[in-house]
Coordinates of C-alpha atoms in Angstrom, one line a residue:
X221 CA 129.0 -98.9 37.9
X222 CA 131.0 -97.4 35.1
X223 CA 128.1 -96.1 33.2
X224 CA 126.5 -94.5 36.3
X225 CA 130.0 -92.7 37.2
X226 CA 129.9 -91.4 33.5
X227 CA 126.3 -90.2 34.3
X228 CA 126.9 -88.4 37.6
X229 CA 130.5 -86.7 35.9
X230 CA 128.0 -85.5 33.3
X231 CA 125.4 -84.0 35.1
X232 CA 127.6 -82.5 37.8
X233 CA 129.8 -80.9 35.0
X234 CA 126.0 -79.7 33.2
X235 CA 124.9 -78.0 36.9
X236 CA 128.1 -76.2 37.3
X237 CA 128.0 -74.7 33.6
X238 CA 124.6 -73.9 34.3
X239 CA 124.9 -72.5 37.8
X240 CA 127.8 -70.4 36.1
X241 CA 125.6 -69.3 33.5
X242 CA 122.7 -68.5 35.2
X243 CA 124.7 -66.4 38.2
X244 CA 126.4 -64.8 35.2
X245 CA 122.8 -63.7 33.8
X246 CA 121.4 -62.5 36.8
X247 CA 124.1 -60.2 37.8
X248 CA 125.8 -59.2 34.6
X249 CA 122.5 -59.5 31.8
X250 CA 122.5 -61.4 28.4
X251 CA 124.3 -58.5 26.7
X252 CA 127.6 -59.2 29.0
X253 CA 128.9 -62.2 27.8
X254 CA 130.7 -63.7 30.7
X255 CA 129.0 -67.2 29.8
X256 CA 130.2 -67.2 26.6
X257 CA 133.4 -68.0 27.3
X258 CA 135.5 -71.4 25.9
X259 CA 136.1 -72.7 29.3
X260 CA 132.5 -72.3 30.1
X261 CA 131.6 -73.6 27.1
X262 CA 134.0 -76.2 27.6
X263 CA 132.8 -77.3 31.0
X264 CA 128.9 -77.8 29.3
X265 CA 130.8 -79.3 26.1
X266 CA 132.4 -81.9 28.3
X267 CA 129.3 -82.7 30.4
X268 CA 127.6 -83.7 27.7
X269 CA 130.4 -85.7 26.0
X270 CA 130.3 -87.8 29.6
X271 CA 126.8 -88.1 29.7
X272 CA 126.7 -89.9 25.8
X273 CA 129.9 -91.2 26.1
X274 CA 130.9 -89.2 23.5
X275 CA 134.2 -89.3 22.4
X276 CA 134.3 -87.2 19.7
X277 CA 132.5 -84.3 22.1
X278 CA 135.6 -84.6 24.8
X279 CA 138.4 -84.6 22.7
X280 CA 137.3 -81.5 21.0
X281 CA 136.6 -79.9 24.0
X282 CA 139.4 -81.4 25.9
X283 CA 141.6 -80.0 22.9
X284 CA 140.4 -76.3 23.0
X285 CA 140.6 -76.4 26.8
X286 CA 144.1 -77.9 26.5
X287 CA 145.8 -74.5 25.0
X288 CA 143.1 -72.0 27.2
X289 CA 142.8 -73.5 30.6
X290 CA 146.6 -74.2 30.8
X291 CA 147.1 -70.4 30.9
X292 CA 144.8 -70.1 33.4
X293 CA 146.3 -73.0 35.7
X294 CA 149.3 -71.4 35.8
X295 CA 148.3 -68.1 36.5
X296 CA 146.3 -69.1 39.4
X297 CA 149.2 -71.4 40.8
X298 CA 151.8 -68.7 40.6
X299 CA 149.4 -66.1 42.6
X300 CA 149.5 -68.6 45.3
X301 CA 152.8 -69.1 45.7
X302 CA 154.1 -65.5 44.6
X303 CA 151.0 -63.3 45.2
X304 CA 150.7 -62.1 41.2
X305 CA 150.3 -64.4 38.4
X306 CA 152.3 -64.5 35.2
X307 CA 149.8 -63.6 32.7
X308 CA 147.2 -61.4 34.8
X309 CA 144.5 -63.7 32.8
X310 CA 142.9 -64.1 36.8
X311 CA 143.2 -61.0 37.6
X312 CA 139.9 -60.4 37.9
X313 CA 138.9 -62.8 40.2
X314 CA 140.8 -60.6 42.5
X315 CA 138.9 -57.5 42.1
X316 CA 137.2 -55.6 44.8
X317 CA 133.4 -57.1 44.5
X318 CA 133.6 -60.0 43.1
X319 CA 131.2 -62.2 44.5
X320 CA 132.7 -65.3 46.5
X321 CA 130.3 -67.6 45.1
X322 CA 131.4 -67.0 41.6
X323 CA 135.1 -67.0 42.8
X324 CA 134.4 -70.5 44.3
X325 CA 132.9 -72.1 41.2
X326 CA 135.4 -70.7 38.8
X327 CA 137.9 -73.4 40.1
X328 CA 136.4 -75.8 37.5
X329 CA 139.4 -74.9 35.4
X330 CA 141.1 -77.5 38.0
X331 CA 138.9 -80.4 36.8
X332 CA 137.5 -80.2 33.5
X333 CA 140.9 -81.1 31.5
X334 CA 141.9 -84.3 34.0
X335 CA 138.1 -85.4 34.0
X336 CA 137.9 -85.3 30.3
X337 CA 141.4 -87.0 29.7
X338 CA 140.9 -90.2 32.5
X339 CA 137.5 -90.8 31.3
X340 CA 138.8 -90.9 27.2
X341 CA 140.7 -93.5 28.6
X342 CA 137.5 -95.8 29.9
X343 CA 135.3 -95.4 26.4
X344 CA 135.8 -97.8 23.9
X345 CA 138.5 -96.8 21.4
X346 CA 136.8 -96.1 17.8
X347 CA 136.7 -93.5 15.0
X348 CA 134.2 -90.6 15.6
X349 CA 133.6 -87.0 14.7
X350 CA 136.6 -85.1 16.5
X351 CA 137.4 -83.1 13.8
X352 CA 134.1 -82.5 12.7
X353 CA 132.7 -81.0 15.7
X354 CA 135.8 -78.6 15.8
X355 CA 135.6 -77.6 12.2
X356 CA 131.9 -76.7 13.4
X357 CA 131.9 -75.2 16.6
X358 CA 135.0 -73.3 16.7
X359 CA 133.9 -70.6 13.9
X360 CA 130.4 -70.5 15.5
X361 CA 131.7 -69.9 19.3
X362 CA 134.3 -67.5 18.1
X363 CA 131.6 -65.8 15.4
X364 CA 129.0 -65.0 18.6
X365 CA 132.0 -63.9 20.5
X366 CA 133.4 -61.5 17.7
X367 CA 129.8 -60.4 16.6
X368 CA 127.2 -60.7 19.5
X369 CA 129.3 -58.8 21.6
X370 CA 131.1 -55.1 22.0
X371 CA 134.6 -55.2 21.5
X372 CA 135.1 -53.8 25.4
X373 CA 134.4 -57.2 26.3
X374 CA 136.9 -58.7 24.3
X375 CA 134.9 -62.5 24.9
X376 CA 137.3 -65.1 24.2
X377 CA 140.3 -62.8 23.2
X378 CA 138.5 -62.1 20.1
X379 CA 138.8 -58.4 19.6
X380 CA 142.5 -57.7 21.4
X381 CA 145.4 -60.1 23.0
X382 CA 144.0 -60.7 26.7
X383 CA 147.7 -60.8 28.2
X384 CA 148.6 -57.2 29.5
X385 CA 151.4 -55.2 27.7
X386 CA 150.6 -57.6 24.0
X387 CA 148.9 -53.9 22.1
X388 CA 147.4 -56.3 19.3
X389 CA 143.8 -55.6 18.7
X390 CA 141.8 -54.8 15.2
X391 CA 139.8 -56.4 12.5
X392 CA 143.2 -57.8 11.0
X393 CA 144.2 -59.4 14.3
X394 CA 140.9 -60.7 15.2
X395 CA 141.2 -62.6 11.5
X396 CA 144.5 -63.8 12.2
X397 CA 144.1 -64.5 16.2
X398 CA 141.0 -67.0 15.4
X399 CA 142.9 -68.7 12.2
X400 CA 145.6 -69.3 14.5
X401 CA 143.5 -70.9 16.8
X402 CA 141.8 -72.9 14.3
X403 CA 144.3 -74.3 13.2
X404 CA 145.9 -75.3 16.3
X405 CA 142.6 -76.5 18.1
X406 CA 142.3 -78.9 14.6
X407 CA 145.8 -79.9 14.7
X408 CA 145.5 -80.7 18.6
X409 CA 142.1 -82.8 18.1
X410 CA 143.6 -84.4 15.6
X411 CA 146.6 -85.6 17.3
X412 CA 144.5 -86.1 20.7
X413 CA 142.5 -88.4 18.9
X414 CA 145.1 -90.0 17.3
X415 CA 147.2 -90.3 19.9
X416 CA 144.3 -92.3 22.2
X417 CA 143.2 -94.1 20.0
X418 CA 146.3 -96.3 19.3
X419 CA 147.1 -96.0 22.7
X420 CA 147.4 -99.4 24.4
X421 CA 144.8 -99.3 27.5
X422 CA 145.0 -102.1 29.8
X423 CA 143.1 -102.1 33.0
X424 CA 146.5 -101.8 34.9
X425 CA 146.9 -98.4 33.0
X426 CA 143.1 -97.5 33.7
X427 CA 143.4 -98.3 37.5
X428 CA 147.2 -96.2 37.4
X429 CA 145.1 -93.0 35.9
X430 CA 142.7 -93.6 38.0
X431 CA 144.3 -93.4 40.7
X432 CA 146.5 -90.5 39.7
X433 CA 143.3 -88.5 38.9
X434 CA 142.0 -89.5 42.7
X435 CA 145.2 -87.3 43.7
X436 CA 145.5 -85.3 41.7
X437 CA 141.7 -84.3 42.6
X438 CA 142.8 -84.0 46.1
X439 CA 145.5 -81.6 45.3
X440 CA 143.4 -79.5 43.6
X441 CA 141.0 -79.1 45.9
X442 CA 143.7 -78.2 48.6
X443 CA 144.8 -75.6 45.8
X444 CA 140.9 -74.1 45.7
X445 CA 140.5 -74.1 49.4
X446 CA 143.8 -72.0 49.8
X447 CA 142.6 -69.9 47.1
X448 CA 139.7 -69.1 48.7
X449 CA 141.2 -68.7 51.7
X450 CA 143.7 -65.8 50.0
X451 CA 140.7 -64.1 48.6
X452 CA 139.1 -64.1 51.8
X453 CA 142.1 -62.2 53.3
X454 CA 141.6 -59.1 50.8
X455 CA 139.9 -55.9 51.7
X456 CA 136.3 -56.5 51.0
X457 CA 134.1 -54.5 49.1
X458 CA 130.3 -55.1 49.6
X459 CA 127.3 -53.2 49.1
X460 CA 124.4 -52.4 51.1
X461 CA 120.9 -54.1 49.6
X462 CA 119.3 -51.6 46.9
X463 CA 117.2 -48.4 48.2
X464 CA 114.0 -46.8 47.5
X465 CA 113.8 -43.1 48.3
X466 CA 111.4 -40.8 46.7
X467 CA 110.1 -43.0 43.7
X468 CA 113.6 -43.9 42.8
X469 CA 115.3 -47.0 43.3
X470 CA 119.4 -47.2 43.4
X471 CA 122.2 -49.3 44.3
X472 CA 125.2 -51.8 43.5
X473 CA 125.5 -53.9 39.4
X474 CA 129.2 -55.3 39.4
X475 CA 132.6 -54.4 39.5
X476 CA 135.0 -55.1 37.1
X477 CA 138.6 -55.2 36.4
X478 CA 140.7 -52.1 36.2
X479 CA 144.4 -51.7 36.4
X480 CA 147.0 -48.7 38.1
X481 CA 145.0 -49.7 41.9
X482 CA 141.3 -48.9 40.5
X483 CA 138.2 -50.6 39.6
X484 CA 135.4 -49.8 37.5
X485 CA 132.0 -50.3 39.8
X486 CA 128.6 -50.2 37.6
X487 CA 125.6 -48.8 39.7
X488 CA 122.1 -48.7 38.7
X489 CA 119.1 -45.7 39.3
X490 CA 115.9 -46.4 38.8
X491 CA 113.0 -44.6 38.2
X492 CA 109.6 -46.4 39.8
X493 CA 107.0 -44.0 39.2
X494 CA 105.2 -42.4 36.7
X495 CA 107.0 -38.9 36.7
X496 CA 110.0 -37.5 35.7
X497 CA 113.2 -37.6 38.3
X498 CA 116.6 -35.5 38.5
X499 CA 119.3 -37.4 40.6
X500 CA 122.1 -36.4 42.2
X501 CA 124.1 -39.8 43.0
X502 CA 126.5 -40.4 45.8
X503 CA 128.5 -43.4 47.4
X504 CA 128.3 -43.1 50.8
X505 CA 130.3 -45.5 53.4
X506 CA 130.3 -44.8 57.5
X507 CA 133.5 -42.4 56.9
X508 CA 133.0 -40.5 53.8
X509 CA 131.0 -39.4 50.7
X510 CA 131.8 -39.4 47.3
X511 CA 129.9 -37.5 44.8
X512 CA 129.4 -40.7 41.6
X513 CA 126.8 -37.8 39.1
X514 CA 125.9 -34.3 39.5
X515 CA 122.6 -35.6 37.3
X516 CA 120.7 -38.0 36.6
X517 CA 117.9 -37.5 34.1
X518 CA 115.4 -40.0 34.7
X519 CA 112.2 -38.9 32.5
X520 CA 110.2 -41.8 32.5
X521 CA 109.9 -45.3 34.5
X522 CA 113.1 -46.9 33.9
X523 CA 116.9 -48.2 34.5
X524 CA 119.8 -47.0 33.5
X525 CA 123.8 -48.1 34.5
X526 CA 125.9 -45.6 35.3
X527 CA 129.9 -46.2 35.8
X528 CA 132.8 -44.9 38.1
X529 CA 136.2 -45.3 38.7
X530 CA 137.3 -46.3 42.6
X531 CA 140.4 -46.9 44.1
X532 CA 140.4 -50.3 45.4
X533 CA 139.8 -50.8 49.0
X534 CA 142.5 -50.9 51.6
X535 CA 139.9 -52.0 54.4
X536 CA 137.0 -54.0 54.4
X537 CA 134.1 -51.7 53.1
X538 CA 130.5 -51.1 53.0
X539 CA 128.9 -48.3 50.8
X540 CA 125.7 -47.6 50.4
X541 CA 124.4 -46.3 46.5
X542 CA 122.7 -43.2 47.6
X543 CA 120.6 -41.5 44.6
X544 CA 118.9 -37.8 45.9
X545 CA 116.0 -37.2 43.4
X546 CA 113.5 -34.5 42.5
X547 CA 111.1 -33.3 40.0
X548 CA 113.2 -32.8 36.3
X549 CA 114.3 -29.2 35.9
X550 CA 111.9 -29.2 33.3
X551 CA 109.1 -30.4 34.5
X552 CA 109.6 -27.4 37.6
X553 CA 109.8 -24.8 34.8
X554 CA 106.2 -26.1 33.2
X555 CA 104.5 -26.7 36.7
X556 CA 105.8 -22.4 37.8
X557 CA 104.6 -21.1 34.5
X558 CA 101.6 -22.6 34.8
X559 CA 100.9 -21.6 38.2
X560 CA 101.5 -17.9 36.4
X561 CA 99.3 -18.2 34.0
X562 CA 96.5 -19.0 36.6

């Protein structure tokens, strides 16, 4: 029975990194790095650490998780109860857009740190590779975040402190923000693994955490229901399905997170046929019109993103990504000259 509960933990932790993963592709692309980040990681890290009873695999994980997710945790708790969280770290999962389905499955920060903790407690206590696997995947997950990615998306803190008003950011504070961490995620791991493993576990004490996980599971999904139910309550921002009109094809990427009552909302416009466009790009809901480009060049078949600054919603909204296309200016020019030469 044990064995099979260590199974099912692991493959449910697996499908929600992967469903996180692959929602995160589909909307955002490859090049946005929303998967790449520790607790994500962490959640796949974890799953697989349950799945080989690896012990060495969740305390590295449950280590890293211990001094990011924490943050998190209590951000989220104090919006609850106070309507604005101490950090801002969750901002963003209050934006205007953001997709409920991806709200709803970023509540794994609940589970992952209690999950990995009770089941360390049920695998035999002896020596493995705790350290090891940090000294190792650390650098590597914080080298793709620092190198793979622009510095506007700041993956994993890496490029500027994510807590708003903290102005550090730089080459020199990226160096000395990941040693920091280093260090810490060793020394953590290191007493974590230390500190279980001379830990006396007696089935009483296993049937105790047990039961305290069982509740404390309960809890938190009372927490994520209310949650939901909060976000559910905020104006609503939702686009209409994407448009074809005259060879080019136009509507809603993502939103993202912008301060001072605005949010950035990416569009897309694209060009479908085998001739040259000029667009003029509007945002239209059933009260008003807002000019988003004056122009568009478009001189082939292709996609480009284009960005613009909104103020977030104070009603539930629908727009409409509206792209009014002709012929490029250039191409008009060519096509009247040579009707004069003829």
């Amino acid at each position: 029975m044990q064995n099979f509960i260590f199974t099912l933990g692991g493959l449910t932790l697996i499908a929600w990194n992967i469903a996180n993963t692959v929602m995160d592709l589909s909307r955002y692309g490859s090049d946005w790095g929303t998967y790449w980040w520790f607790c994500n990681l962490a959640l796949l890290g974890m799953g697989i650490g349950l799945l080989f009873r690896n012990r060495g695999l969740l305390t590295g994980f449950l280590a890293i998780a211990s001094f990011t997710q924490v943050f998190w945790l209590i951000d989220n708790l104090t919006r609850q109860v106070r309507g604005k969280g101490v950090f801002g770290l969750v901002d963003f999962m209050y934006r205007p857009g953001y997709p409920i389905d991806e709200f709803i499955l970023s509540h794994y920060h609940y589970f992952t740190l209690p999950i990995a903790l009770t089941a360390l407690l049920y695998l035999p206590q002896k020596k493995n590779h705790t350290l090891g696997l940090i000294a190792f995947f650390n650098p590597f997950i914080f080298g793709i975040s620092y190198f793979a990615f622009p510095a506007s998306q700041n993956i994993n803190c890496i490029h500027e402190a994510c807590f708003p008003g903290l102005n550090w950011k730089g080459p020199l504070y990226a160096l000395l923000f990941w040693g920091v961490c280093y260090v810490l995620h060793l020394g953590l791991g290191w007493w974590l693994d230390k500190f279980l493993l001379n830990l006396k576990i007696t089935p009483q004490k296993q049937r105790v955490a047990l039961a305290g996980f069982s509740v404390y599971c309960l809890m938190a999904f009372g927490f994520a229901v209310q949650d939901t139910r909060y976000k559910l309550t905020l104006p609503s921002f939702v686009c209409a399905p994407p448009e074809i009109y005259n060879g080019v094809r136009s509507g809603c990427q993502y939103t993202r997170l912008h301060h001072g009552g605005e949010f950035m909302l990416t569009y897309f416009v694209e060009n479908t046929v085998n001739e040259g466009r000029f667009c003029k790009v509007k945002l239209v809901t059933p009260k008003a019109e807002k000019l988003l480009s004056e122009g568009v060049p478009l001189p082939e078949p292709m996609k480009i993103l284009q960005n613009s600054l909104l103020d977030n919603p104070t009603e539930d909204t629908l727009v409409k990504i509206v792209a009014d296309c002709g012929p490029m200016p250039g191409a008009i020019a060519e096509r009247n000259l040579s009707q004069e030469s003829h």
